[in-house]
Coordinates of C-alpha atoms and ligand atoms in Angstrom, one line a residue:
X1 CA -1.7 5.6 26.8
X2 CA -0.2 4.4 23.6
X3 CA 1.2 0.9 24.0
X4 CA -2.1 -0.5 22.6
X5 CA -1.5 0.3 19.0
X6 CA 2.1 -0.7 19.1
X7 CA 1.1 -4.1 20.4
X8 CA -1.8 -4.5 17.9
X9 CA 0.2 -3.4 14.8
X10 CA 2.2 -5.8 12.8
X11 CA 5.3 -3.8 11.9
X12 CA 7.6 -5.0 9.1
X13 CA 10.8 -3.2 8.3
X14 CA 12.7 -3.4 5.0
X15 CA 16.3 -2.4 4.6
X16 CA 15.6 0.5 2.3
X17 CA 13.1 2.0 -0.1
X18 CA 13.7 -0.6 -2.8
X19 CA 13.4 -3.5 -0.4
X20 CA 10.2 -1.9 1.0
X21 CA 8.7 -1.9 -2.5
X22 CA 9.5 -5.7 -2.8
X23 CA 8.3 -6.4 0.8
X24 CA 5.1 -4.5 0.1
X25 CA 4.6 -6.2 -3.3
X26 CA 5.1 -9.7 -1.7
X27 CA 2.5 -8.8 0.9
X28 CA -0.1 -7.5 -1.7
X29 CA 0.5 -10.6 -3.9
X30 CA -0.1 -12.9 -0.9
X31 CA -3.3 -11.0 0.1
X32 CA -4.6 -10.9 -3.4
X33 CA -4.1 -14.7 -3.8
X34 CA -5.8 -15.5 -0.5
X35 CA -8.8 -13.2 -1.2
X36 CA -9.4 -14.5 -4.7
X37 CA -9.1 -18.1 -3.4
X38 CA -11.5 -17.3 -0.6
X39 CA -14.2 -15.3 -2.4
X40 CA -13.2 -14.9 -6.0
X41 CA -12.1 -11.2 -6.0
X42 CA -9.6 -8.9 -4.3
X43 CA -11.3 -5.8 -3.1
X44 CA -8.4 -3.3 -2.7
X45 CA -8.2 0.5 -2.1
X46 CA -5.0 2.1 -3.3
X47 CA -3.4 5.0 -1.4
X48 CA -2.3 8.2 -2.9
X49 CA 0.7 10.5 -2.6
X50 CA 4.2 9.5 -3.7
X51 CA 5.1 6.7 -1.4
X52 CA 3.1 3.9 -3.2
X53 CA 4.6 4.6 -6.6
X54 CA 7.5 2.4 -5.9
X55 CA 5.1 -0.4 -4.9
X56 CA 3.0 0.2 -8.0
X57 CA 6.1 0.1 -10.3
X58 CA 7.3 -3.1 -8.6
X59 CA 3.9 -4.8 -9.1
X60 CA 3.8 -3.7 -12.8
X61 CA 7.3 -5.1 -13.2
X62 CA 8.5 -8.6 -14.4
X63 CA 9.0 -9.9 -10.9
X64 CA 5.4 -9.5 -9.7
X65 CA 3.1 -8.7 -12.7
X66 CA 2.6 -12.4 -13.6
X67 CA 2.0 -13.5 -10.0
X68 CA -1.3 -11.6 -9.7
X69 CA -4.7 -12.6 -10.9
X70 CA -5.4 -9.0 -12.0
X71 CA -8.7 -9.8 -13.7
X72 CA -10.2 -10.5 -10.3
X73 CA -9.1 -7.2 -8.7
X74 CA -11.7 -4.6 -7.8
X75 CA -9.7 -1.4 -7.5
X76 CA -10.8 1.6 -5.5
X77 CA -8.9 4.6 -4.0
X78 CA -8.8 5.3 -0.3
X79 CA -9.0 9.0 -1.0
X80 CA -8.9 11.4 -4.0
X81 CA -8.1 14.9 -4.6
X82 CA -11.1 16.8 -6.1
X83 CA -9.3 17.4 -9.4
X84 CA -9.8 16.2 -13.0
X85 CA -8.8 12.5 -13.5
X86 CA -6.0 13.5 -15.8
X87 CA -4.5 16.0 -13.3
X88 CA -1.0 15.2 -12.1
X89 CA -2.5 15.6 -8.6
X90 CA -5.0 12.9 -9.1
X91 CA -4.4 9.7 -7.1
X92 CA -6.2 7.8 -9.8
X93 CA -4.0 9.2 -12.5
X94 CA -0.8 8.3 -10.5
X95 CA -2.0 4.7 -10.0
X96 CA -3.0 4.5 -13.7
X97 CA 0.4 5.8 -14.9
X98 CA 2.5 3.6 -12.5
X99 CA 0.4 0.4 -12.3
X100 CA -3.1 0.1 -13.8
X101 CA -2.1 0.9 -17.4
X102 CA 0.6 -1.8 -17.3
X103 CA -1.5 -4.8 -15.9
X104 CA -4.6 -6.5 -17.2
X105 CA -7.1 -5.2 -14.6
X106 CA -10.6 -5.0 -16.1
X107 CA -11.3 -1.4 -17.0
X108 CA -14.8 -1.8 -15.5
X109 CA -13.3 -2.9 -12.2
X110 CA -11.2 0.2 -11.7
X111 CA -13.5 2.5 -9.7
X112 CA -12.3 6.1 -9.6
X113 CA -14.0 9.0 -7.8
X114 CA -16.1 11.2 -10.0
X115 CA -14.5 14.6 -9.8
X116 CA -16.0 16.5 -12.7
X117 CA -19.5 18.1 -13.2
X118 CA -20.4 17.0 -9.7
X119 CA -20.2 18.5 -6.2
X120 CA -17.8 17.1 -3.6
X121 CA -20.7 15.9 -1.5
X122 CA -22.5 14.1 -4.4
X123 CA -19.2 12.6 -5.5
X124 CA -18.7 11.1 -2.0
X125 CA -22.2 9.8 -2.0
X126 CA -21.9 8.3 -5.4
X127 CA -18.6 6.7 -4.5
X128 CA -20.1 5.2 -1.3
X129 CA -22.9 3.8 -3.4
X130 CA -20.5 2.1 -5.8
X131 CA -18.5 0.7 -2.9
X132 CA -21.7 -0.6 -1.1
X133 CA -22.8 -2.2 -4.4
X134 CA -19.6 -4.0 -5.1
X135 CA -17.6 -4.6 -2.0
X136 CA -19.2 -7.4 0.1
X137 CA -19.4 -7.5 3.8
X138 CA -20.4 -10.1 6.4
X139 CA -23.2 -10.5 8.8
X140 CA -22.2 -7.4 10.8
X141 CA -21.2 -5.0 8.2
X142 CA -21.1 -4.4 4.5
X143 CA -18.2 -3.1 2.4
X144 CA -15.3 -4.9 4.1
X145 CA -12.3 -4.3 1.8
X146 CA -9.7 -7.1 1.7
X147 CA -7.0 -4.4 1.8
X148 CA -7.0 -0.7 2.3
X149 CA -3.6 0.9 1.6
X150 CA -2.8 4.1 3.5
X151 CA 0.0 6.6 3.6
X152 CA 1.1 8.8 6.4
X153 CA 1.4 12.6 6.0
X154 CA 3.9 14.9 7.7
X155 CA 1.1 16.1 10.0
X156 CA -0.1 12.7 10.8
X157 CA -2.9 12.6 8.3
X158 CA -3.9 9.5 6.4
X159 CA -6.1 9.1 3.4
X160 CA -7.6 12.6 3.5
X161 CA -8.3 12.6 7.2
X162 CA -6.4 15.7 8.1
X163 CA -6.0 17.2 11.6
X164 CA -8.8 19.6 12.6
X165 CA -11.0 18.7 9.6
X166 CA -14.6 17.7 9.6
X167 CA -14.1 14.2 8.1
X168 CA -12.5 13.0 11.4
X169 CA -15.8 13.1 13.1
X170 CA -17.9 11.4 10.4
X171 CA -19.4 8.2 11.6
X172 CA -22.5 7.9 9.5
X173 CA -20.9 7.7 6.0
X174 CA -18.3 5.4 4.5
X175 CA -17.0 8.1 2.1
X176 CA -17.2 11.9 2.8
X177 CA -16.0 15.1 1.3
X178 CA -13.4 17.0 3.2
X179 CA -12.2 20.5 2.7
X180 CA -8.5 20.6 3.6
X181 CA -7.3 24.2 4.3
X182 CA -3.6 23.2 4.5
X183 CA -3.9 21.7 1.0
X184 CA -6.4 24.4 -0.1
X185 CA -8.5 21.9 -1.8
X186 CA -11.5 19.6 -1.5
X187 CA -10.8 15.9 -1.0
X188 CA -13.0 12.8 -1.1
X189 CA -11.9 10.3 1.6
X190 CA -12.7 7.0 3.2
X191 CA -13.9 7.5 6.7
X192 CA -12.9 5.7 9.9
X193 CA -16.0 3.5 9.8
X194 CA -15.0 2.2 6.3
X195 CA -11.3 1.9 7.0
X196 CA -11.7 0.2 10.4
X197 CA -14.0 -2.5 9.0
X198 CA -11.4 -3.8 6.5
X199 CA -9.8 -7.2 6.7
X200 CA -6.4 -5.6 6.4
X201 CA -5.3 -2.0 6.6
X202 CA -1.6 -1.5 5.6
X203 CA 0.3 1.7 6.1
X204 CA 3.2 2.3 3.8
X205 CA 5.8 4.8 4.9
X206 CA 9.4 5.3 4.0
X207 CA 12.1 7.9 4.7
X208 CA 13.6 9.6 7.7
X209 CA 11.1 12.4 7.4
X210 CA 8.3 10.1 8.5
X211 CA 10.1 8.5 11.5
X212 CA 8.8 10.9 14.2
X213 CA 5.2 10.6 13.0
X214 CA 5.4 6.9 12.7
X215 CA 6.5 6.6 16.3
X216 CA 3.9 9.1 17.5
X217 CA 1.1 7.3 15.6
X218 CA 2.1 3.9 16.8
X219 CA 2.4 5.1 20.4
X220 CA -0.9 7.2 20.0
X221 CA 0.9 10.4 21.0
X222 CA -0.7 13.7 19.9
X223 CA -4.1 12.3 18.9
X224 CA -3.0 12.2 15.2
X225 CA -5.6 11.2 12.5
X226 CA -3.6 8.1 11.6
X227 CA -3.9 6.8 15.2
X228 CA -7.6 6.5 14.6
X229 CA -7.0 3.7 12.2
X230 CA -7.6 0.6 14.4
X231 CA -9.3 -2.1 12.5
X232 CA -12.3 -3.5 14.5
X233 CA -11.5 -7.2 13.6
X234 CA -8.9 -6.8 10.9
X235 CA -5.2 -6.8 10.6
X236 CA -3.2 -3.6 11.1
X237 CA 0.0 -3.8 9.1
X238 CA 2.8 -1.2 9.0
X239 CA 5.3 -1.6 6.1
X240 CA 8.3 0.6 6.7
X241 CA 11.9 1.1 5.6
X242 CA 14.6 1.4 8.3
X243 CA 14.6 5.2 8.1
X244 CA 10.9 5.5 8.8
X245 CA 11.1 2.8 11.5
X246 CA 14.3 4.4 13.1
X247 CA 12.6 5.4 16.4
X248 CA 10.7 2.1 16.9
X249 CA 13.5 0.0 18.3
X250 CA 14.6 -3.4 17.0
X251 CA 12.7 -6.6 16.6
X252 CA 10.8 -5.7 13.4
X253 CA 13.3 -6.5 10.7
X254 CA 11.6 -8.3 7.8
X255 CA 13.8 -10.6 5.8
X256 CA 13.1 -8.9 2.5
X257 CA 15.4 -9.0 -0.5
Ligands
6PG301 C1 -2.9 11.8 -0.6 C2 -2.8 10.6 0.2 C3 -2.2 11.0 1.5 C4 -0.7 10.5 1.5 C5 0.1 11.1 2.5 C6 1.6 10.7 2.3 O1 -4.0 11.9 -1.3 O2 -2.0 12.6 -0.6 O3 -3.8 9.8 0.4 O4 -2.8 10.5 2.7 O5 -0.8 9.1 1.6 O6 0.0 12.5 2.4 O7 2.0 11.2 1.1 P1 3.5 10.9 0.5 O8 3.5 9.4 0.2 O9 3.6 11.7 -0.8 O10 4.4 11.2 1.6

């Protein structure tokens, strides 16, 4: 039990949080260029929480901003808190503040979750319909994102797939509402069927506090929600700093600046 994911995952480790932001930005820039060259757009779902902010800030900065064809990005969110879009808890608001308001993405190509004057269930259904209408697939499946960014929570959750919550079992929807008792709030989240059909899924985690969970998820110990992220025929990437990778052993150092 457990070696499977460690063998499947591509683990890249940066020296520290700042180097991780650069390593991640380089990776996203490369994936964006490849996707746009291949099919004209970059279909990307941004993760929430605090970890991606350093990546967002880096990508909005002088070193990366001009290396991206932002007008061809189609931006989604791999999960959202069911709060107003201007709430400090909103993942859309965080990404808008740190990245989207600083780069020339097309306003009509930033797709946030409706969280006002709508029920969580209808919000999830509406978001799924938007995704199905915009994100192309292939012969087997529709809605194959080029990149889905994910974080890792202290309890092993990812997106808003929290332990012991109903969203973990959802197989017939791409987006689902999920009440999270530990957060005492409704969330809207990508489901495993949507996440696992992506071309690339990239976890971004940094800091000593994540090291134990990173090891457990990669070794599939404890049946944690993040261990359920195993792309069917896509790339599984883990972008870590040394602290978060501390329990994984050597052999993963990325030569990042
Ligand atoms: C959210 C995220 C969630 C997050 C993890 C890690 O909406 O909070 O989608 O899955 O990625 O909780 O959060 P931090 O980056 O803040 O540690």
